Coordinates of C-alpha atoms and ligand atoms in Angstrom, one line a residue:
X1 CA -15.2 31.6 84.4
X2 CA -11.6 31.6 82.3
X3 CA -10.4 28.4 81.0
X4 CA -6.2 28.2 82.4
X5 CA -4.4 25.3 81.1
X6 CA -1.3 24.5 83.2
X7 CA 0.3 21.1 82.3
X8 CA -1.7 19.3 84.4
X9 CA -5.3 20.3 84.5
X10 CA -7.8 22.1 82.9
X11 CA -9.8 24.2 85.4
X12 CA -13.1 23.7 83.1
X13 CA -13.0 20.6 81.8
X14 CA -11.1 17.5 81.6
X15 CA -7.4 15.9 80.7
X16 CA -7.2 12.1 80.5
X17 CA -3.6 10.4 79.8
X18 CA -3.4 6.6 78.8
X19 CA -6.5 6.2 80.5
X20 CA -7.1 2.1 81.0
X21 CA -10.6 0.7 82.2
X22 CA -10.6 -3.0 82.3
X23 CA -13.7 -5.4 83.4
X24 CA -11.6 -8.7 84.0
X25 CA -9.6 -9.2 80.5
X26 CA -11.7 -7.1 78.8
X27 CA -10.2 -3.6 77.5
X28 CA -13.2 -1.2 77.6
X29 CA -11.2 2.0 77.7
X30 CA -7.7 1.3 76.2
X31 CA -5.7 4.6 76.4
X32 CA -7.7 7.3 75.6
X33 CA -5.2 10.6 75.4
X34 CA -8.1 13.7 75.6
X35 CA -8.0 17.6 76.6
X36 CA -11.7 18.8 76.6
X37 CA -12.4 22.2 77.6
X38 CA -15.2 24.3 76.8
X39 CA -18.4 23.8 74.0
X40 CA -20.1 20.6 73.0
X41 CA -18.0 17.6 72.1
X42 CA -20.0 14.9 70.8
X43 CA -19.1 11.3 72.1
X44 CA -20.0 8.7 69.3
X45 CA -19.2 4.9 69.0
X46 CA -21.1 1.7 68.6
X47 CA -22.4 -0.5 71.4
X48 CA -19.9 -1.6 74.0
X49 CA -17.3 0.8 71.7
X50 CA -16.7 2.4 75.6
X51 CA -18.4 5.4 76.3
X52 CA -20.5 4.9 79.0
X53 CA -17.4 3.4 80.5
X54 CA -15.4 6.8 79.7
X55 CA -18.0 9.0 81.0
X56 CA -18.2 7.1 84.3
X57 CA -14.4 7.1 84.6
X58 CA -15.0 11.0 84.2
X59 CA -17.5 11.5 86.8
X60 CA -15.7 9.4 89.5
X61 CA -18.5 6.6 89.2
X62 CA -15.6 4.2 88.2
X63 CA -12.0 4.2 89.2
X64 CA -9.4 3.9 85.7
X65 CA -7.1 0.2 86.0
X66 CA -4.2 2.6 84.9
X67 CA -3.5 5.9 83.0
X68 CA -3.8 10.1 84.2
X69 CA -6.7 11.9 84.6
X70 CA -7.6 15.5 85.8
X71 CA -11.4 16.6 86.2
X72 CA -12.3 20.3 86.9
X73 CA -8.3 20.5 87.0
X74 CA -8.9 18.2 90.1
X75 CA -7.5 14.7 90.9
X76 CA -10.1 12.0 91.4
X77 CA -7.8 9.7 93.2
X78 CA -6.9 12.3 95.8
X79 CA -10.7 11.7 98.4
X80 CA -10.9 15.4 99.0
X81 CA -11.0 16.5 95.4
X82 CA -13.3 13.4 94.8
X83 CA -15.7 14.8 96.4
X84 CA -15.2 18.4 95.5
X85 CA -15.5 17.3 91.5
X86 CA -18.9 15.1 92.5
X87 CA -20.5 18.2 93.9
X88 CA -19.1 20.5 91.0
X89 CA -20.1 18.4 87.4
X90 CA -23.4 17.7 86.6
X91 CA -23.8 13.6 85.4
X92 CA -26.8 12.2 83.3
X93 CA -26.2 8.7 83.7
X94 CA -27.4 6.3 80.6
X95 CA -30.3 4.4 81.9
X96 CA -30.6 6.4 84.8
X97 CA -33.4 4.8 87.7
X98 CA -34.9 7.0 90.3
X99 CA -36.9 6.5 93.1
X100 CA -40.5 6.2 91.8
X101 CA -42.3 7.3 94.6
X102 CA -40.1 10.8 94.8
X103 CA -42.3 13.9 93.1
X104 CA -40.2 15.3 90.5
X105 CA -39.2 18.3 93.0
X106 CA -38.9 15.9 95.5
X107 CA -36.1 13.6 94.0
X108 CA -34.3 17.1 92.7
X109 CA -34.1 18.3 96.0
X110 CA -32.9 15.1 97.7
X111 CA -30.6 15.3 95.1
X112 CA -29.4 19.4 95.7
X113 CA -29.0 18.1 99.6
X114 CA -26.8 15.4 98.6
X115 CA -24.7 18.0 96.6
X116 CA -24.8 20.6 99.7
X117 CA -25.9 23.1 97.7
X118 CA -27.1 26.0 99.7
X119 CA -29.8 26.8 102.1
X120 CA -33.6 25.9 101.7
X121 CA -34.8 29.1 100.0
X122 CA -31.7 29.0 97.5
X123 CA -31.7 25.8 96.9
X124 CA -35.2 25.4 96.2
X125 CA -35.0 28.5 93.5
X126 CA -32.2 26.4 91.7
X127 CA -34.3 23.5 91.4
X128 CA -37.6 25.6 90.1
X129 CA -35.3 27.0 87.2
X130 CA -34.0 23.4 86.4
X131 CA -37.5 22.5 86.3
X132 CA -38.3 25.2 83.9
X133 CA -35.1 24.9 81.7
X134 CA -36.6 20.8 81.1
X135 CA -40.0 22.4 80.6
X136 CA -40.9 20.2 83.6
X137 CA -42.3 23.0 86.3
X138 CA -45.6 21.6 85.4
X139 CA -45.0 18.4 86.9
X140 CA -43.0 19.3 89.4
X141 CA -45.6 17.7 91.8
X142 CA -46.0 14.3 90.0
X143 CA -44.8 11.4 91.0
X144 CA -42.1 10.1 88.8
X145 CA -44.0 6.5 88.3
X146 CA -46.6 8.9 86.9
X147 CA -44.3 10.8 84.2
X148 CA -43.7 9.5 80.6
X149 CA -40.4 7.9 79.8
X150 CA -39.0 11.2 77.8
X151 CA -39.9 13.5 80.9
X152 CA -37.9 10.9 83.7
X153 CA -35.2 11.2 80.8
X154 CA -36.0 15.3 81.4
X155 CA -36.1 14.7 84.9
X156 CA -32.2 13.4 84.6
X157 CA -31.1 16.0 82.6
X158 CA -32.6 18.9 85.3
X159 CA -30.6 17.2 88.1
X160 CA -27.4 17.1 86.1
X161 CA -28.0 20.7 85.7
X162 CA -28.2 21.7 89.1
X163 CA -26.2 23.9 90.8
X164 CA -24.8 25.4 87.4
X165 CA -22.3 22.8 86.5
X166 CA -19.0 23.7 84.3
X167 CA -18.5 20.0 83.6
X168 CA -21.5 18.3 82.4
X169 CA -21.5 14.5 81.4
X170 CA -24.6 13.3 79.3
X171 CA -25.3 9.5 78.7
X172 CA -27.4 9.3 76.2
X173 CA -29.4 12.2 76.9
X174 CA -32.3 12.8 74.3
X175 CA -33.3 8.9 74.2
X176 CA -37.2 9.1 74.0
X177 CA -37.2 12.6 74.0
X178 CA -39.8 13.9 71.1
X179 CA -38.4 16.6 68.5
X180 CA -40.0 19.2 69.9
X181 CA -38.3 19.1 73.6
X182 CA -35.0 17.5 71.6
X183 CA -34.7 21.1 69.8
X184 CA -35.3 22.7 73.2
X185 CA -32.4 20.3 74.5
X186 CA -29.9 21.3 71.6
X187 CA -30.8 24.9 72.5
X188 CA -30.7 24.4 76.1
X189 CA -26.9 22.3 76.0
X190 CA -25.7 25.1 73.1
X191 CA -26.5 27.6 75.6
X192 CA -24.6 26.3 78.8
X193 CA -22.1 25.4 76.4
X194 CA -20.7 28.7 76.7
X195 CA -19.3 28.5 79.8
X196 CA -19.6 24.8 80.1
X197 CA -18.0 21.7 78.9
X198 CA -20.3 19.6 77.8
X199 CA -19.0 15.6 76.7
X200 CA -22.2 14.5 74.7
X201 CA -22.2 10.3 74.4
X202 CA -25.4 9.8 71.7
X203 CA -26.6 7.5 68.9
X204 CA -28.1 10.4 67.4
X205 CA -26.1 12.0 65.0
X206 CA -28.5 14.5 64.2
X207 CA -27.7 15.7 67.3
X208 CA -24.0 16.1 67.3
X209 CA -24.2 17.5 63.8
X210 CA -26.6 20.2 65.2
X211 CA -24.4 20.8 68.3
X212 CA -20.9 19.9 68.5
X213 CA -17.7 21.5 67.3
X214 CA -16.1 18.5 67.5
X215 CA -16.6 14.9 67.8
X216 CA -15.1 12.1 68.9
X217 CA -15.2 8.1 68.2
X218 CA -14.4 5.6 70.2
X219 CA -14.0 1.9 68.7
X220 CA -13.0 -0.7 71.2
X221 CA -12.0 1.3 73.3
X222 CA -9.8 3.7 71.6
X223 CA -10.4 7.0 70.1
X224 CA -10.6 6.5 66.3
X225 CA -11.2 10.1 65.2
X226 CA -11.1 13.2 67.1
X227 CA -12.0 16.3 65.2
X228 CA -14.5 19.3 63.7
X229 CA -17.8 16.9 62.2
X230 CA -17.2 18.9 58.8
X231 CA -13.8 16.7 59.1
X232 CA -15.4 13.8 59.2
X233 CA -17.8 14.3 56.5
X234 CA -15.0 15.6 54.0
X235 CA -13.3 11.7 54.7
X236 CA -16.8 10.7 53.0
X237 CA -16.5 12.7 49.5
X238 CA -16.8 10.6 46.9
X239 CA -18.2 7.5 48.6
X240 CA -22.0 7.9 49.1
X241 CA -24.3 7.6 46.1
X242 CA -27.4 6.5 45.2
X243 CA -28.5 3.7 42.3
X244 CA -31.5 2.1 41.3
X245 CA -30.3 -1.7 42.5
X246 CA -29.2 -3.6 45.6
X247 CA -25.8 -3.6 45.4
X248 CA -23.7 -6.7 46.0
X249 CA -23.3 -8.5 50.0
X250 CA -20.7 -6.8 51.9
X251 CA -21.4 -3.7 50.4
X252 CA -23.1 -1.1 53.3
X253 CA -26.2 0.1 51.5
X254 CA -29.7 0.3 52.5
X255 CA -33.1 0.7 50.9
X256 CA -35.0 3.9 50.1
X257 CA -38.3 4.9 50.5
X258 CA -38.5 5.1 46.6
X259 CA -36.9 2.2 46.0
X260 CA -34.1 3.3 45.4
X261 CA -30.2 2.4 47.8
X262 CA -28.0 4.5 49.2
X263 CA -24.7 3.1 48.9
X264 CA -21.7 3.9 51.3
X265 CA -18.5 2.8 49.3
X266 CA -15.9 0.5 51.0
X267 CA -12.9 2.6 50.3
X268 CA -11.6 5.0 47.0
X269 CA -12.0 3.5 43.7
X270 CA -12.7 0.1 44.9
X271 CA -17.2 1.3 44.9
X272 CA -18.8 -1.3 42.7
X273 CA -19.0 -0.4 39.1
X274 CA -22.8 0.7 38.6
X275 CA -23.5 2.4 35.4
X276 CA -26.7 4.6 37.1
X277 CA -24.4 5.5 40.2
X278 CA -25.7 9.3 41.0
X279 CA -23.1 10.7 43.6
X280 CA -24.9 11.8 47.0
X281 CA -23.0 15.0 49.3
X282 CA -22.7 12.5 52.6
X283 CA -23.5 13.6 55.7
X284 CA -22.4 12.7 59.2
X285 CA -24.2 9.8 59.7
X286 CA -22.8 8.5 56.4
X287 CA -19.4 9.3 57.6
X288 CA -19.1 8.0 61.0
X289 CA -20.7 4.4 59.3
X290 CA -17.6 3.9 56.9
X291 CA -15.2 5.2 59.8
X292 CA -16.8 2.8 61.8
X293 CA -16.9 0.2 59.0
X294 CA -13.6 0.3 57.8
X295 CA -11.7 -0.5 61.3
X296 CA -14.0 -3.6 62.0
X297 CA -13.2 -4.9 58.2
Ligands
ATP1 N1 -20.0 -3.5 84.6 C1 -19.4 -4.1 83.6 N2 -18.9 -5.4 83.8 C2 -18.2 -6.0 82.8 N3 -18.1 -5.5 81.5 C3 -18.6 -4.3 81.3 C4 -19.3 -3.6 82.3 N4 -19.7 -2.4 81.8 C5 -19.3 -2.4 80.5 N5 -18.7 -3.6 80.2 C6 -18.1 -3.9 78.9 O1 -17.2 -2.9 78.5 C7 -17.3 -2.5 77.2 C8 -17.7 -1.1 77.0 O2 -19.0 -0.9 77.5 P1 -19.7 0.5 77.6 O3 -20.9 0.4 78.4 O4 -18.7 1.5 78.1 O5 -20.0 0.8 76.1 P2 -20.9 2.0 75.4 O6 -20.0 2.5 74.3 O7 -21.4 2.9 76.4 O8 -22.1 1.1 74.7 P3 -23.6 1.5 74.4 O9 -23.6 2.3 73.2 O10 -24.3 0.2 74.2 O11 -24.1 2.3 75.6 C9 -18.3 -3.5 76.6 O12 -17.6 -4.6 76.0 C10 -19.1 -4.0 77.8 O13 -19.6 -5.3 77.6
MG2 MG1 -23.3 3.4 77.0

């Protein structure tokens, strides 16, 4: 499929405008402006920054208090295309709970019904191959009170997957996964990715350095950066380096395996002055902490 833009929608992906989410008083999403269209984009933030809250607003879970959006160039407010975006983007909620007593084909399925997608036979050969892309076919038999927390969090992925989405929303998606099945994730999400928009919201950083073209940070509900991670690691230069003591309180810094600190430096020329200073190249991680340190300061 060909990503169109018109004005109004994307086709592939997604187009928020002033997008408002309040709980009572409280501001969770506070005007996020945002065209996503194909590849990875990385969702980062701290706790209760809003992402969950975004992505849910995206997948028609949650309605937006005020502001434009389009999904799969569709509107969400409109019942019809409600509907029509549901059964067309594939959601991996954060914290997702299934029915324990389901076998891991078994919840799939109900799921693949609940999306009306296609008859038994067809069907049932989508849901094998989601199995197989999670490296679950094994278990497709077990009951999921019987699977490991990493394979239910497998288990969530495969159902986002089915039926081929072009939008896919992950919460959070390689929480308890081990490295081996988090490089066949990366692989996996770099290869839909292709065709797919894919909105990433993670903790792991490793991640959206190995996968995404471009990041985004929320804070409080607002996006605080919005570009290419090499961006955001270029901001860093000159701010992370290493020295032999703890350096003083306020000061982001923490303690090496050899004794040694890593030292993320509060803004240009204002680092302490440490004679043994050795400068470090940062990397993303390092980066999104002083973005994320310097608006909270
Ligand atoms: N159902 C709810 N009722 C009331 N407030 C909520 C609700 N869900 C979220 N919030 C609040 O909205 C804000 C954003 O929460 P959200 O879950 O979107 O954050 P998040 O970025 O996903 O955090 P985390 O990294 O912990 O998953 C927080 O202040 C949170 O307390
Ligand atoms: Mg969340």
């Amino acid at each position: 499929m060909t990503t169109t833009t018109s004005p109004t929608a994307l086709t592939n992906g997604v187009r928020a405008r002033g997008l408002v989410r309040t709980y009572g008083t409280r501001r969770a999403l506070d005007g996020i402006d945002l065209d996503l269209g194909p590849g990875v984009t990385g969702l980062l933030g701290r706790n209760g920054a809003g992402k969950t809250t975004l992505l849910r607003c995206l997948a028609t879970d949650l309605e937006p208090t005020d502001g434009g959006l389009s999904v799969l160039g569709l509107d969400p407010e409109r019942s019809i295309e409600r509907t029509e975006i549901r059964r067309r983007l594939g959601y991996l909620p954060q914290n997702s709970s299934f029915y324990p007593h389901f076998t891991a084909f078994g919840l799939l399925d109900y799921m693949a019904v609940l999306k009306e997608q296609g008859g038994r036979r067809q069907r049932h050969e989508e849901i094998r191959r989601a199995l197989r892309r999670v490296d679950l076919y094994d278990r497709r038999h077990t009951r999921i009170r019987r699977l490991s927390g990493g394979m239910r969090q497998r288990l969530g992925l495969a159902a986002a997957l089915l039926g081929d989405p072009r939008l896919l929303l992950l919460d959070e998606p390689t929480i308890g996964l081990d490295p081996e099945q988090r490089i066949r994730f990366r692989d996996l999400v770099s290869e839909l990715a292709v065709h797919s928009t894919v909105l990433l919201s993670t903790h792991q950083i490793e991640d959206v350095a190995a996968l995404c073209r471009r990041v985004l940070v929320l804070d409080r509900g607002r996006v605080i950066f919005d570009g290419a991670p090499t961006d955001l690691i270029a901001r860093a230069r000159g701010r992370v380096w290493e020295q032999a003591s703890r350096p003083p309180e306020g000061v982001t810094a923490w303690r090496l395996a050899d004794g040694r600190y890593r030292v993320l430096g509060p803004e240009e020329g204002d680092a302490p002055d440490t004679v043994e200073r050795v400068p470090l190249e940062p990397s993303l991680e390092d980066a999104y902490l002083l973005l994320t340190g310097s608006v909270t300061r």
